Tab-separated table of C-alpha atoms and ligand atoms in Angstrom:
chain	number	residue	atom	x	y	z
A	1	MET	CA	97.535	189.440	292.608
A	2	LYS	CA	100.422	191.294	291.175
A	3	LEU	CA	99.741	194.839	289.491
A	4	ALA	CA	101.348	196.784	287.639
A	5	LYS	CA	102.060	199.970	285.122
A	6	VAL	CA	103.050	199.241	281.658
A	7	LYS	CA	103.119	201.552	278.689
A	8	THR	CA	102.221	199.351	275.492
A	9	ALA	CA	103.326	199.107	272.106
A	10	ASP	CA	101.442	202.128	271.244
A	11	GLY	CA	102.741	204.331	274.275
A	12	THR	CA	99.759	204.320	276.145
A	13	VAL	CA	100.079	203.522	279.785
A	14	ARG	CA	97.729	200.861	281.293
A	15	VAL	CA	97.109	199.270	284.306
A	16	ALA	CA	97.579	195.675	284.757
A	17	VAL	CA	97.286	192.139	285.952
A	18	VAL	CA	100.557	190.040	285.533
A	19	GLU	CA	99.978	186.659	285.083
A	20	GLU	CA	102.708	184.107	284.261
A	21	ALA	CA	103.584	184.857	280.277
A	22	GLN	CA	100.991	187.274	279.898
A	23	VAL	CA	99.129	190.621	281.209
A	24	GLN	CA	95.896	191.570	281.300
A	25	LEU	CA	95.798	194.937	280.581
A	26	LEU	CA	92.493	196.410	282.486
A	27	ASP	CA	89.565	199.033	281.188
A	28	LEU	CA	89.340	201.778	283.711
A	29	SER	CA	87.842	203.804	281.551
A	30	GLY	CA	84.169	202.858	283.221
A	31	SER	CA	85.211	203.042	286.560
A	32	ASN	CA	84.183	206.106	288.939
A	33	ASN	CA	87.344	208.004	289.959
A	34	ILE	CA	89.745	205.347	289.346
A	35	SER	CA	92.372	206.200	286.559
A	36	THR	CA	95.792	205.082	287.870
A	37	LEU	CA	97.449	202.345	289.894
A	38	ALA	CA	97.408	204.253	292.686
A	39	ASP	CA	93.765	204.720	292.802
A	40	VAL	CA	92.863	201.139	292.189
A	41	LEU	CA	95.276	200.398	295.154
A	42	ASN	CA	94.050	203.250	297.354
A	43	SER	CA	90.430	202.009	296.189
A	44	GLU	CA	88.260	200.482	299.231
A	45	LYS	CA	89.030	196.997	298.082
A	46	PRO	CA	91.557	196.779	295.347
A	47	GLN	CA	91.798	192.861	294.821
A	48	GLU	CA	87.397	193.097	294.234
A	49	LEU	CA	87.801	196.207	292.297
A	50	VAL	CA	90.619	194.537	290.049
A	51	THR	CA	88.604	191.030	289.971
A	52	THR	CA	85.714	193.161	288.251
A	53	LEU	CA	87.608	194.694	285.599
A	54	LEU	CA	89.514	191.947	284.461
A	55	ALA	CA	85.902	190.719	283.005
A	56	ASN	CA	86.867	193.106	280.598
A	57	ALA	CA	90.838	193.573	280.153
A	58	GLU	CA	92.461	192.899	277.213
A	59	THR	CA	95.274	190.242	277.216
A	60	CYS	CA	98.864	190.830	275.771
A	61	ALA	CA	102.368	189.104	275.846
A	62	LEU	CA	104.148	190.145	278.532
A	63	GLU	CA	107.176	191.048	276.031
A	64	SER	CA	105.006	193.043	274.319
A	65	VAL	CA	104.844	195.587	276.952
A	66	GLU	CA	107.088	198.054	278.846
A	67	PHE	CA	107.472	198.150	282.966
A	68	LEU	CA	107.090	201.349	284.550
A	69	ALA	CA	107.799	202.285	288.504
A	70	PRO	CA	104.177	201.509	290.218
A	71	VAL	CA	104.375	204.976	291.487
A	72	ASP	CA	101.818	207.915	290.754
A	73	HIS	CA	101.819	210.468	293.200
A	74	GLN	CA	102.560	209.094	295.998
A	75	GLU	CA	106.182	209.959	298.392
A	76	THR	CA	108.394	207.161	298.775
A	77	TRP	CA	110.475	207.238	302.547
A	78	ALA	CA	112.422	204.192	303.919
A	79	ALA	CA	113.339	203.171	306.742
A	80	GLY	CA	116.793	202.574	308.491
A	81	VAL	CA	118.970	200.202	310.660
A	82	THR	CA	115.941	197.887	310.757
A	83	TYR	CA	118.157	194.783	310.583
A	84	LYS	CA	121.482	193.865	312.394
A	85	ARG	CA	123.757	193.692	309.531
A	86	SER	CA	122.814	197.388	308.854
A	87	GLN	CA	123.421	198.915	312.438
A	88	VAL	CA	127.334	196.820	312.225
A	89	ALA	CA	127.695	198.403	309.063
A	90	ARG	CA	126.456	201.630	309.680
A	91	MET	CA	128.930	202.011	312.922
A	92	GLU	CA	132.012	200.606	310.932
A	93	GLU	CA	131.162	203.286	308.460
A	94	SER	CA	130.916	205.887	310.973
A	95	GLU	CA	133.434	207.448	313.318
A	96	THR	CA	131.127	210.140	314.670
A	97	GLY	CA	127.740	208.328	314.352
A	98	ALA	CA	128.336	205.360	315.420
A	99	SER	CA	125.870	205.315	318.909
A	100	HIS	CA	123.134	206.774	316.502
A	101	TYR	CA	122.809	203.551	314.702
A	102	ASP	CA	123.339	201.453	317.788
A	103	LEU	CA	120.509	203.585	319.869
A	104	VAL	CA	117.873	203.720	317.163
A	105	TYR	CA	118.119	200.215	316.346
A	106	THR	CA	116.325	199.076	319.530
A	107	ALA	CA	114.534	202.255	320.131
A	108	ASP	CA	111.153	202.251	319.731
A	109	ARG	CA	110.863	204.807	317.689
A	110	PRO	CA	112.531	203.647	313.907
A	111	GLU	CA	114.785	205.723	311.809
A	112	LEU	CA	112.543	206.794	308.755
A	113	PHE	CA	113.937	209.329	306.190
A	114	PHE	CA	112.233	210.718	302.777
A	115	LYS	CA	113.600	209.302	299.907
A	116	ALA	CA	112.365	210.196	296.943
A	117	THR	CA	109.608	212.301	295.085
A	118	PRO	CA	108.289	210.368	291.842
A	119	ASN	CA	110.238	212.195	289.437
A	120	ARG	CA	113.857	210.395	291.062
A	121	ILE	CA	112.133	206.994	291.198
A	122	VAL	CA	113.561	205.239	287.931
A	123	ASN	CA	111.721	202.378	285.885
A	124	PRO	CA	112.940	198.919	286.053
A	125	GLY	CA	115.904	198.363	283.603
A	126	GLU	CA	116.292	201.708	284.032
A	127	ALA	CA	119.772	203.151	285.306
A	128	VAL	CA	119.961	204.096	289.225
A	129	ARG	CA	122.697	206.571	289.535
A	130	VAL	CA	125.752	206.775	291.626
A	131	ARG	CA	127.038	210.639	292.415
A	132	HIS	CA	129.981	211.736	290.979
A	133	ASP	CA	130.882	213.096	294.161
A	134	SER	CA	130.933	209.331	295.883
A	135	GLN	CA	133.848	207.090	295.883
A	136	TRP	CA	131.580	204.341	297.805
A	137	SER	CA	127.750	204.026	296.654
A	138	VAL	CA	125.911	200.885	297.256
A	139	PRO	CA	122.611	199.313	296.312
A	140	GLU	CA	120.463	198.177	299.573
A	141	PRO	CA	117.838	196.024	298.602
A	142	GLU	CA	114.606	196.487	300.088
A	143	PHE	CA	111.386	194.834	300.709
A	144	THR	CA	108.902	197.653	300.212
A	145	LEU	CA	105.338	198.238	301.322
A	146	VAL	CA	102.537	199.688	299.480
A	147	LEU	CA	100.714	202.274	301.941
A	148	ASN	CA	96.943	203.684	300.699
A	149	PRO	CA	95.597	207.205	302.702
A	150	LYS	CA	95.116	205.317	305.731
A	151	MET	CA	98.414	203.989	305.904
A	152	GLU	CA	97.176	200.163	305.686
A	153	ILE	CA	99.652	197.764	303.970
A	154	VAL	CA	97.745	197.368	300.820
A	155	GLY	CA	100.706	195.259	298.842
A	156	TYR	CA	104.928	194.767	298.638
A	157	THR	CA	106.495	195.218	296.029
A	158	ILE	CA	110.649	195.644	295.702
A	159	GLY	CA	112.902	199.011	296.347
A	160	ASN	CA	116.427	199.708	295.830
A	161	ASP	CA	117.876	202.361	297.738
A	162	MET	CA	121.021	203.306	296.785
A	163	SER	CA	122.987	204.835	298.962
A	164	ALA	CA	126.677	206.895	299.001
A	165	ARG	CA	128.296	205.290	302.143
A	166	ASP	CA	130.991	207.864	302.611
A	167	ILE	CA	129.295	210.698	302.148
A	168	GLU	CA	126.855	209.408	304.768
A	169	GLY	CA	129.562	208.176	306.923
A	170	GLU	CA	131.741	211.414	306.864
A	171	ASN	CA	128.702	212.953	308.843
A	172	PRO	CA	125.130	211.209	309.766
A	173	LEU	CA	123.720	215.303	308.577
A	174	TYR	CA	124.695	214.133	305.277
A	175	LEU	CA	121.897	211.603	305.257
A	176	PRO	CA	119.978	213.248	303.146
A	177	GLN	CA	122.420	214.169	300.479
A	178	ALA	CA	123.661	210.244	300.244
A	179	LYS	CA	120.283	209.089	299.662
A	180	VAL	CA	117.946	212.073	297.716
A	181	TYR	CA	119.349	212.481	294.442
A	182	ARG	CA	118.620	212.126	290.987
A	183	GLN	CA	118.188	208.295	290.177
A	184	CYS	CA	118.342	207.246	293.381
A	185	CYS	CA	116.017	205.034	293.872
A	186	SER	CA	113.976	201.974	291.457
A	187	ILE	CA	111.059	200.680	292.677
A	188	GLY	CA	108.732	197.841	291.024
A	189	PRO	CA	108.224	195.640	289.073
A	190	VAL	CA	104.974	194.830	290.195
A	191	VAL	CA	102.909	195.368	293.430
A	192	GLN	CA	101.907	191.777	295.114
A	193	LEU	CA	98.246	192.835	296.860
A	194	ALA	CA	99.120	192.006	300.348
A	195	SER	CA	95.897	189.484	300.524
A	196	GLU	CA	97.778	187.040	302.626
A	197	THR	CA	99.244	186.609	305.453
A	198	LEU	CA	102.969	186.887	304.660
A	199	ASP	CA	105.648	184.238	305.831
A	200	LEU	CA	108.124	186.309	306.725
A	201	ALA	CA	111.086	183.672	307.042
A	202	ALA	CA	110.302	182.198	303.834
A	203	THR	CA	110.203	185.517	301.974
A	204	LYS	CA	114.097	185.498	300.957
A	205	ILE	CA	115.378	189.073	299.338
A	206	ASP	CA	118.540	188.284	296.933
A	207	LEU	CA	120.872	190.449	295.819
A	208	VAL	CA	123.112	189.903	292.509
A	209	ILE	CA	125.349	192.822	291.193
A	210	GLU	CA	127.263	192.050	287.577
A	211	ARG	CA	129.898	193.546	286.254
A	212	GLN	CA	131.047	193.200	282.323
A	213	GLY	CA	128.886	190.212	282.419
A	214	LYS	CA	130.130	188.302	285.837
A	215	THR	CA	128.759	188.245	289.349
A	216	ILE	CA	130.784	189.996	291.553
A	217	THR	CA	129.258	190.119	294.555
A	218	SER	CA	126.097	188.416	295.520
A	219	ASP	CA	123.973	187.886	299.288
A	220	SER	CA	120.413	187.204	300.480
A	221	THR	CA	118.646	188.077	303.280
A	222	ASN	CA	114.658	186.964	304.593
A	223	LEU	CA	111.973	189.169	306.083
A	224	GLY	CA	112.260	186.907	309.288
A	225	GLN	CA	115.659	188.787	310.232
A	226	LEU	CA	113.879	192.367	310.467
A	227	TYR	CA	113.986	193.918	313.468
A	228	ARG	CA	110.684	195.442	313.013
A	229	LYS	CA	106.826	194.456	312.344
A	230	LEU	CA	105.753	195.686	309.048
A	231	PRO	CA	102.559	197.460	310.452
A	232	ASP	CA	104.254	199.654	312.705
A	233	LEU	CA	106.684	200.785	310.642
A	234	ALA	CA	103.667	201.877	308.237
A	235	GLY	CA	102.019	203.627	311.889
A	236	TRP	CA	104.879	205.732	312.746
A	237	LEU	CA	105.450	206.977	309.218
A	238	GLY	CA	101.277	207.722	309.287
A	239	ARG	CA	102.107	209.576	312.837
A	240	GLU	CA	101.106	213.105	312.807
A	241	ASP	CA	101.881	213.231	308.939
A	242	GLU	CA	99.188	212.849	305.888
A	243	PHE	CA	99.403	211.046	303.186
A	244	PRO	CA	96.621	211.700	300.546
A	245	ASN	CA	97.770	209.557	297.822
A	246	GLY	CA	99.509	206.858	300.003
A	247	ALA	CA	103.045	205.922	300.055
A	248	PHE	CA	106.054	203.819	299.696
A	249	LEU	CA	108.167	202.533	302.093
A	250	LEU	CA	111.183	200.860	301.860
A	251	THR	CA	112.063	198.999	304.792
A	252	GLY	CA	115.638	198.779	305.149
A	253	THR	CA	118.339	196.838	304.361
A	254	GLY	CA	119.820	193.492	305.210
A	255	ILE	CA	122.571	193.118	302.745
A	256	VAL	CA	125.294	195.507	302.679
A	257	PRO	CA	128.355	194.496	300.558
A	258	ASP	CA	132.090	193.881	301.869
A	259	ASP	CA	133.370	197.108	302.695
A	260	ASP	CA	135.772	197.140	299.908
A	261	PHE	CA	132.599	196.919	297.069
A	262	SER	CA	131.792	200.475	295.034
A	263	LEU	CA	129.528	200.354	292.329
A	264	GLU	CA	130.712	200.854	289.173
A	265	ASP	CA	129.224	202.735	286.018
A	266	GLY	CA	127.771	199.720	283.855
A	267	ASP	CA	127.100	197.529	286.894
A	268	VAL	CA	124.005	195.602	286.975
A	269	ILE	CA	121.773	194.934	289.983
A	270	THR	CA	119.225	192.836	290.360
A	271	ILE	CA	116.925	192.510	293.152
A	272	SER	CA	114.669	189.565	293.637
A	273	ILE	CA	111.868	189.023	296.483
A	274	THR	CA	110.123	185.678	296.721
A	275	GLY	CA	106.728	186.074	296.019
A	276	ILE	CA	107.155	189.752	293.870
A	277	GLY	CA	109.754	188.944	291.332
A	278	SER	CA	113.148	190.830	290.359
A	279	LEU	CA	113.889	194.170	289.944
A	280	LYS	CA	116.310	195.080	286.856
A	281	ASN	CA	118.824	198.338	286.906
A	282	PRO	CA	121.911	199.288	285.315
A	283	VAL	CA	124.148	201.839	287.583
A	284	VAL	CA	125.373	204.941	285.677
A	285	LYS	CA	128.279	207.179	287.245
A	286	GLY	CA	127.603	210.762	287.380
A	287	THR	CA	130.874	212.745	285.730
A	288	GLY	CA	130.062	215.973	287.077
A	289	PRO	CA	128.035	218.424	288.771
A	290	VAL	CA	124.594	218.807	285.910
B	301	DO4	O1	121.006	205.481	309.030
B	301	DO4	C1	121.281	205.557	307.491
B	301	DO4	C2	120.445	204.653	306.386
B	301	DO4	C3	119.818	203.388	306.790
B	301	DO4	C4	119.391	202.513	305.756
B	301	DO4	O2	119.107	202.918	304.860
B	301	DO4	C5	119.423	201.344	305.514
B	301	DO4	O3	119.157	200.082	306.941
B	301	DO4	O4	119.128	200.658	305.217
B	302	MG	MG1	118.245	201.682	303.222
């Protein structure tokens, strides 16, 4: 079952179940303490709750709604160097930090970093940003966990961990500036409820980047290449911390474009993941300090 946060033609924000060509707008008015998508996801049994709510849902054509990022008040975090491809790329981009990336790939404790507050996350279709002070920036297409406050995996979605490779490569201590800035992350468009066991190797992640209507780079990986176990990543995030609203956790990138590639203003990024769908965002390049 796929859930989304959508804006209808009259401008109202609703929680919806997404089907093939239509969406079912849920009526949450009669549900105690349930008014947002996060409330649904953080409820005791999201699938059962939604199945009950579907009885009074309003059917609407898919094209008549606008998809918003499926985020309410949750923090968004990310894991790093969880695929061999990412370990190799980080070691190449950083003269001084290579051994850190080498060691963290196999260490018991994963690299986890804060990625975004809700205001830094753009909706599907909206522009993600390349910092004006970066000349080497890439998207990072990442399978993303939706976690409830108990750090249980309640769903999956698509995340783009926009990254300034030159800033991070200059000094690993610059990581927060390479990763966290306005429009640095896109999430969505839907949350696939985590009711069935995932076939990791069959869960493909595809990246396509278009420039002036033509594909300029594309690549694929699959979750079978992820070095870490998904529940372990969630467990490490919850260790000695609290997430009263739940959290989103991007699980790292297994796709890194060639070293001579950097995003440009107007590029269009599409990330697709088996069983979830596609997340598409244009790119805007900052022109100077704001
Ligand atoms: O260590 C830097 C960040 C790594 C990352 O974001 C990734 O591997 O996806
Ligand atoms: Mg990443």
